[in-house]
């Protein structure tokens, strides 16, 4: 199978592939839920005693993640992809780390630098996709 690439619309190829995959996964999840509900005799959608957040949810981690993501988007404009990604991944690692020791901070730094450079090389060199 060969894809015909038209430069004016080639940027729509990947989003369509991702959408199809997400729809397939949604259908699989819905079928699994229907089978599970049939076996247990529970309704497919049960809003009685429904809670969006479980009791004792971690507000700092949720709100910190959202704030870090928003700051990441703004940092991309000024610092470009690589430095903004290193900073954001490091902050997320520290946010979700329970220990916060010197060793875990060094590990978070190594992971954020290594992963960001890896993604930058894969997209920039291998796939030749320009990153911001």
PDB file of N, CA and C in Angstrom, residues 50-110:
ATOM      1  N   UNK A  50     -22.163   8.679  42.205  1.00  0.00           N
ATOM      2  CA  UNK A  50     -21.020   8.901  41.318  1.00  0.00           C
ATOM      3  C   UNK A  50     -20.168  10.049  41.847  1.00  0.00           C
ATOM      4  N   UNK A  51     -18.875   9.852  41.833  1.00  0.00           N
ATOM      5  CA  UNK A  51     -17.926  10.901  42.201  1.00  0.00           C
ATOM      6  C   UNK A  51     -16.888  11.003  41.102  1.00  0.00           C
ATOM      7  N   UNK A  52     -16.638  12.225  40.664  1.00  0.00           N
ATOM      8  CA  UNK A  52     -15.615  12.426  39.635  1.00  0.00           C
ATOM      9  C   UNK A  52     -14.235  12.164  40.208  1.00  0.00           C
ATOM     10  N   UNK A  53     -13.990  12.668  41.421  1.00  0.00           N
ATOM     11  CA  UNK A  53     -12.726  12.430  42.109  1.00  0.00           C
ATOM     12  C   UNK A  53     -12.955  11.483  43.275  1.00  0.00           C
ATOM     13  N   UNK A  54     -12.015  10.587  43.468  1.00  0.00           N
ATOM     14  CA  UNK A  54     -12.087   9.679  44.608  1.00  0.00           C
ATOM     15  C   UNK A  54     -11.780  10.468  45.877  1.00  0.00           C
ATOM     16  N   UNK A  55     -12.302  10.031  47.015  1.00  0.00           N
ATOM     17  CA  UNK A  55     -11.981  10.729  48.268  1.00  0.00           C
ATOM     18  C   UNK A  55     -10.471  10.713  48.528  1.00  0.00           C
ATOM     19  N   UNK A  56      -9.945  11.843  48.966  1.00  0.00           N
ATOM     20  CA  UNK A  56      -8.523  11.942  49.266  1.00  0.00           C
ATOM     21  C   UNK A  56      -7.651  12.188  48.049  1.00  0.00           C
ATOM     22  N   UNK A  57      -8.217  12.670  46.944  1.00  0.00           N
ATOM     23  CA  UNK A  57      -7.432  12.896  45.731  1.00  0.00           C
ATOM     24  C   UNK A  57      -6.405  13.987  45.978  1.00  0.00           C
ATOM     25  N   UNK A  58      -5.316  13.907  45.262  1.00  0.00           N
ATOM     26  CA  UNK A  58      -4.184  14.808  45.456  1.00  0.00           C
ATOM     27  C   UNK A  58      -4.354  16.060  44.600  1.00  0.00           C
ATOM     28  N   UNK A  59      -4.782  17.129  45.254  1.00  0.00           N
ATOM     29  CA  UNK A  59      -5.033  18.386  44.546  1.00  0.00           C
ATOM     30  C   UNK A  59      -3.744  18.995  43.993  1.00  0.00           C
ATOM     31  N   UNK A  60      -2.653  18.865  44.740  1.00  0.00           N
ATOM     32  CA  UNK A  60      -1.382  19.466  44.318  1.00  0.00           C
ATOM     33  C   UNK A  60      -0.897  18.834  43.018  1.00  0.00           C
ATOM     34  N   UNK A  61      -0.992  17.510  42.913  1.00  0.00           N
ATOM     35  CA  UNK A  61      -0.511  16.834  41.706  1.00  0.00           C
ATOM     36  C   UNK A  61      -1.373  17.173  40.492  1.00  0.00           C
ATOM     37  N   UNK A  62      -2.687  17.188  40.666  1.00  0.00           N
ATOM     38  CA  UNK A  62      -3.569  17.504  39.538  1.00  0.00           C
ATOM     39  C   UNK A  62      -3.381  18.950  39.083  1.00  0.00           C
ATOM     40  N   UNK A  63      -3.502  19.879  40.009  1.00  0.00           N
ATOM     41  CA  UNK A  63      -3.398  21.289  39.639  1.00  0.00           C
ATOM     42  C   UNK A  63      -1.978  21.644  39.204  1.00  0.00           C
ATOM     43  N   UNK A  64      -0.976  21.026  39.820  1.00  0.00           N
ATOM     44  CA  UNK A  64       0.410  21.244  39.408  1.00  0.00           C
ATOM     45  C   UNK A  64       0.668  20.749  37.998  1.00  0.00           C
ATOM     46  N   UNK A  65       0.068  19.613  37.646  1.00  0.00           N
ATOM     47  CA  UNK A  65       0.218  19.074  36.288  1.00  0.00           C
ATOM     48  C   UNK A  65      -0.418  19.996  35.259  1.00  0.00           C
ATOM     49  N   UNK A  66      -1.608  20.474  35.565  1.00  0.00           N
ATOM     50  CA  UNK A  66      -2.298  21.378  34.643  1.00  0.00           C
ATOM     51  C   UNK A  66      -1.503  22.674  34.479  1.00  0.00           C
ATOM     52  N   UNK A  67      -1.030  23.226  35.594  1.00  0.00           N
ATOM     53  CA  UNK A  67      -0.244  24.457  35.543  1.00  0.00           C
ATOM     54  C   UNK A  67       1.065  24.252  34.783  1.00  0.00           C
ATOM     55  N   UNK A  68       1.739  23.130  35.026  1.00  0.00           N
ATOM     56  CA  UNK A  68       2.990  22.833  34.318  1.00  0.00           C
ATOM     57  C   UNK A  68       2.747  22.721  32.818  1.00  0.00           C
ATOM     58  N   UNK A  69       1.651  22.087  32.422  1.00  0.00           N
ATOM     59  CA  UNK A  69       1.335  21.950  30.999  1.00  0.00           C
ATOM     60  C   UNK A  69       1.071  23.313  30.356  1.00  0.00           C
ATOM     61  N   UNK A  70       0.341  24.175  31.055  1.00  0.00           N
ATOM     62  CA  UNK A  70       0.054  25.512  30.519  1.00  0.00           C
ATOM     63  C   UNK A  70       1.344  26.321  30.382  1.00  0.00           C
ATOM     64  N   UNK A  71       2.196  26.263  31.409  1.00  0.00           N
ATOM     65  CA  UNK A  71       3.478  26.975  31.358  1.00  0.00           C
ATOM     66  C   UNK A  71       4.352  26.410  30.244  1.00  0.00           C
ATOM     67  N   UNK A  72       4.302  25.095  30.039  1.00  0.00           N
ATOM     68  CA  UNK A  72       5.076  24.441  28.975  1.00  0.00           C
ATOM     69  C   UNK A  72       4.716  25.008  27.604  1.00  0.00           C
ATOM     70  N   UNK A  73       3.436  25.200  27.374  1.00  0.00           N
ATOM     71  CA  UNK A  73       2.988  25.748  26.090  1.00  0.00           C
ATOM     72  C   UNK A  73       3.569  27.148  25.880  1.00  0.00           C
ATOM     73  N   UNK A  74       3.546  27.975  26.919  1.00  0.00           N
ATOM     74  CA  UNK A  74       4.094  29.325  26.791  1.00  0.00           C
ATOM     75  C   UNK A  74       5.618  29.320  26.697  1.00  0.00           C
ATOM     76  N   UNK A  75       6.272  28.403  27.399  1.00  0.00           N
ATOM     77  CA  UNK A  75       7.732  28.313  27.330  1.00  0.00           C
ATOM     78  C   UNK A  75       8.210  27.918  25.935  1.00  0.00           C
ATOM     79  N   UNK A  76       7.404  27.132  25.235  1.00  0.00           N
ATOM     80  CA  UNK A  76       7.787  26.695  23.885  1.00  0.00           C
ATOM     81  C   UNK A  76       8.016  27.871  22.956  1.00  0.00           C
ATOM     82  N   UNK A  77       7.229  28.920  23.121  1.00  0.00           N
ATOM     83  CA  UNK A  77       7.387  30.084  22.249  1.00  0.00           C
ATOM     84  C   UNK A  77       8.721  30.779  22.472  1.00  0.00           C
ATOM     85  N   UNK A  78       9.157  30.856  23.723  1.00  0.00           N
ATOM     86  CA  UNK A  78      10.348  31.637  24.049  1.00  0.00           C
ATOM     87  C   UNK A  78      11.625  30.806  24.069  1.00  0.00           C
ATOM     88  N   UNK A  79      11.540  29.576  24.547  1.00  0.00           N
ATOM     89  CA  UNK A  79      12.740  28.761  24.721  1.00  0.00           C
ATOM     90  C   UNK A  79      12.920  27.701  23.651  1.00  0.00           C
ATOM     91  N   UNK A  80      11.959  27.473  22.819  1.00  0.00           N
ATOM     92  CA  UNK A  80      11.893  26.388  21.826  1.00  0.00           C
ATOM     93  C   UNK A  80      11.647  25.046  22.508  1.00  0.00           C
ATOM     94  N   UNK A  81      11.553  24.006  21.699  1.00  0.00           N
ATOM     95  CA  UNK A  81      11.115  22.695  22.180  1.00  0.00           C
ATOM     96  C   UNK A  81      12.031  22.087  23.230  1.00  0.00           C
ATOM     97  N   UNK A  82      13.303  22.017  22.947  1.00  0.00           N
ATOM     98  CA  UNK A  82      14.221  21.253  23.798  1.00  0.00           C
ATOM     99  C   UNK A  82      14.329  21.806  25.219  1.00  0.00           C
ATOM    100  N   UNK A  83      14.658  23.073  25.431  1.00  0.00           N
ATOM    101  CA  UNK A  83      14.744  23.556  26.815  1.00  0.00           C
ATOM    102  C   UNK A  83      13.400  23.536  27.542  1.00  0.00           C
ATOM    103  N   UNK A  84      12.320  23.880  26.836  1.00  0.00           N
ATOM    104  CA  UNK A  84      10.998  23.877  27.466  1.00  0.00           C
ATOM    105  C   UNK A  84      10.604  22.469  27.894  1.00  0.00           C
ATOM    106  N   UNK A  85      10.922  21.478  27.072  1.00  0.00           N
ATOM    107  CA  UNK A  85      10.602  20.094  27.410  1.00  0.00           C
ATOM    108  C   UNK A  85      11.425  19.603  28.591  1.00  0.00           C
ATOM    109  N   UNK A  86      12.696  19.942  28.612  1.00  0.00           N
ATOM    110  CA  UNK A  86      13.557  19.528  29.729  1.00  0.00           C
ATOM    111  C   UNK A  86      13.026  20.097  31.043  1.00  0.00           C
ATOM    112  N   UNK A  87      12.693  21.374  31.050  1.00  0.00           N
ATOM    113  CA  UNK A  87      12.179  22.012  32.268  1.00  0.00           C
ATOM    114  C   UNK A  87      10.853  21.389  32.686  1.00  0.00           C
ATOM    115  N   UNK A  88       9.932  21.217  31.749  1.00  0.00           N
ATOM    116  CA  UNK A  88       8.602  20.697  32.077  1.00  0.00           C
ATOM    117  C   UNK A  88       8.647  19.251  32.551  1.00  0.00           C
ATOM    118  N   UNK A  89       9.423  18.420  31.887  1.00  0.00           N
ATOM    119  CA  UNK A  89       9.518  17.018  32.305  1.00  0.00           C
ATOM    120  C   UNK A  89      10.163  16.925  33.683  1.00  0.00           C
ATOM    121  N   UNK A  90      11.174  17.753  33.932  1.00  0.00           N
ATOM    122  CA  UNK A  90      11.804  17.760  35.253  1.00  0.00           C
ATOM    123  C   UNK A  90      10.795  18.158  36.327  1.00  0.00           C
ATOM    124  N   UNK A  91      10.022  19.215  36.078  1.00  0.00           N
ATOM    125  CA  UNK A  91       9.026  19.656  37.057  1.00  0.00           C
ATOM    126  C   UNK A  91       7.958  18.595  37.306  1.00  0.00           C
ATOM    127  N   UNK A  92       7.517  17.919  36.250  1.00  0.00           N
ATOM    128  CA  UNK A  92       6.526  16.851  36.431  1.00  0.00           C
ATOM    129  C   UNK A  92       7.111  15.675  37.209  1.00  0.00           C
ATOM    130  N   UNK A  93       8.371  15.325  36.934  1.00  0.00           N
ATOM    131  CA  UNK A  93       9.020  14.250  37.691  1.00  0.00           C
ATOM    132  C   UNK A  93       9.120  14.604  39.170  1.00  0.00           C
ATOM    133  N   UNK A  94       9.507  15.836  39.460  1.00  0.00           N
ATOM    134  CA  UNK A  94       9.620  16.271  40.854  1.00  0.00           C
ATOM    135  C   UNK A  94       8.241  16.308  41.510  1.00  0.00           C
ATOM    136  N   UNK A  95       7.243  16.755  40.773  1.00  0.00           N
ATOM    137  CA  UNK A  95       5.884  16.841  41.307  1.00  0.00           C
ATOM    138  C   UNK A  95       5.345  15.470  41.708  1.00  0.00           C
ATOM    139  N   UNK A  96       5.612  14.456  40.897  1.00  0.00           N
ATOM    140  CA  UNK A  96       5.072  13.127  41.170  1.00  0.00           C
ATOM    141  C   UNK A  96       6.019  12.239  41.973  1.00  0.00           C
ATOM    142  N   UNK A  97       7.193  12.747  42.323  1.00  0.00           N
ATOM    143  CA  UNK A  97       8.151  11.980  43.110  1.00  0.00           C
ATOM    144  C   UNK A  97       7.790  12.105  44.586  1.00  0.00           C
ATOM    145  N   UNK A  98       7.749  10.985  45.285  1.00  0.00           N
ATOM    146  CA  UNK A  98       7.396  11.007  46.702  1.00  0.00           C
ATOM    147  C   UNK A  98       8.599  11.232  47.606  1.00  0.00           C
ATOM    148  N   UNK A  99       9.807  10.959  47.117  1.00  0.00           N
ATOM    149  CA  UNK A  99      10.991  11.020  47.970  1.00  0.00           C
ATOM    150  C   UNK A  99      11.629  12.408  48.019  1.00  0.00           C
ATOM    151  N   UNK A 100      11.914  12.988  46.890  1.00  0.00           N
ATOM    152  CA  UNK A 100      12.603  14.276  46.736  1.00  0.00           C
ATOM    153  C   UNK A 100      13.965  14.289  47.431  1.00  0.00           C
ATOM    154  N   UNK A 101      14.729  13.255  47.190  1.00  0.00           N
ATOM    155  CA  UNK A 101      16.103  13.196  47.684  1.00  0.00           C
ATOM    156  C   UNK A 101      17.042  13.699  46.595  1.00  0.00           C
ATOM    157  N   UNK A 102      18.326  13.847  46.943  1.00  0.00           N
ATOM    158  CA  UNK A 102      19.310  14.302  45.964  1.00  0.00           C
ATOM    159  C   UNK A 102      19.396  13.317  44.801  1.00  0.00           C
ATOM    160  N   UNK A 103      19.361  12.023  45.121  1.00  0.00           N
ATOM    161  CA  UNK A 103      19.444  10.987  44.084  1.00  0.00           C
ATOM    162  C   UNK A 103      18.245  11.057  43.141  1.00  0.00           C
ATOM    163  N   UNK A 104      17.041  11.245  43.697  1.00  0.00           N
ATOM    164  CA  UNK A 104      15.852  11.301  42.842  1.00  0.00           C
ATOM    165  C   UNK A 104      15.836  12.564  41.987  1.00  0.00           C
ATOM    166  N   UNK A 105      16.384  13.659  42.506  1.00  0.00           N
ATOM    167  CA  UNK A 105      16.470  14.890  41.707  1.00  0.00           C
ATOM    168  C   UNK A 105      17.439  14.715  40.537  1.00  0.00           C
ATOM    169  N   UNK A 106      18.570  14.064  40.805  1.00  0.00           N
ATOM    170  CA  UNK A 106      19.536  13.803  39.733  1.00  0.00           C
ATOM    171  C   UNK A 106      18.917  12.872  38.694  1.00  0.00           C
ATOM    172  N   UNK A 107      18.216  11.838  39.170  1.00  0.00           N
ATOM    173  CA  UNK A 107      17.540  10.906  38.257  1.00  0.00           C
ATOM    174  C   UNK A 107      16.506  11.640  37.407  1.00  0.00           C
ATOM    175  N   UNK A 108      15.727  12.523  38.029  1.00  0.00           N
ATOM    176  CA  UNK A 108      14.730  13.303  37.286  1.00  0.00           C
ATOM    177  C   UNK A 108      15.392  14.184  36.235  1.00  0.00           C
ATOM    178  N   UNK A 109      16.522  14.780  36.585  1.00  0.00           N
ATOM    179  CA  UNK A 109      17.250  15.613  35.626  1.00  0.00           C
ATOM    180  C   UNK A 109      17.771  14.819  34.451  1.00  0.00           C
ATOM    181  N   UNK A 110      18.341  13.650  34.744  1.00  0.00           N
ATOM    182  CA  UNK A 110      18.873  12.793  33.675  1.00  0.00           C
ATOM    183  C   UNK A 110      17.745  12.319  32.762  1.00  0.00           C
TER     184      UNK A 110
END
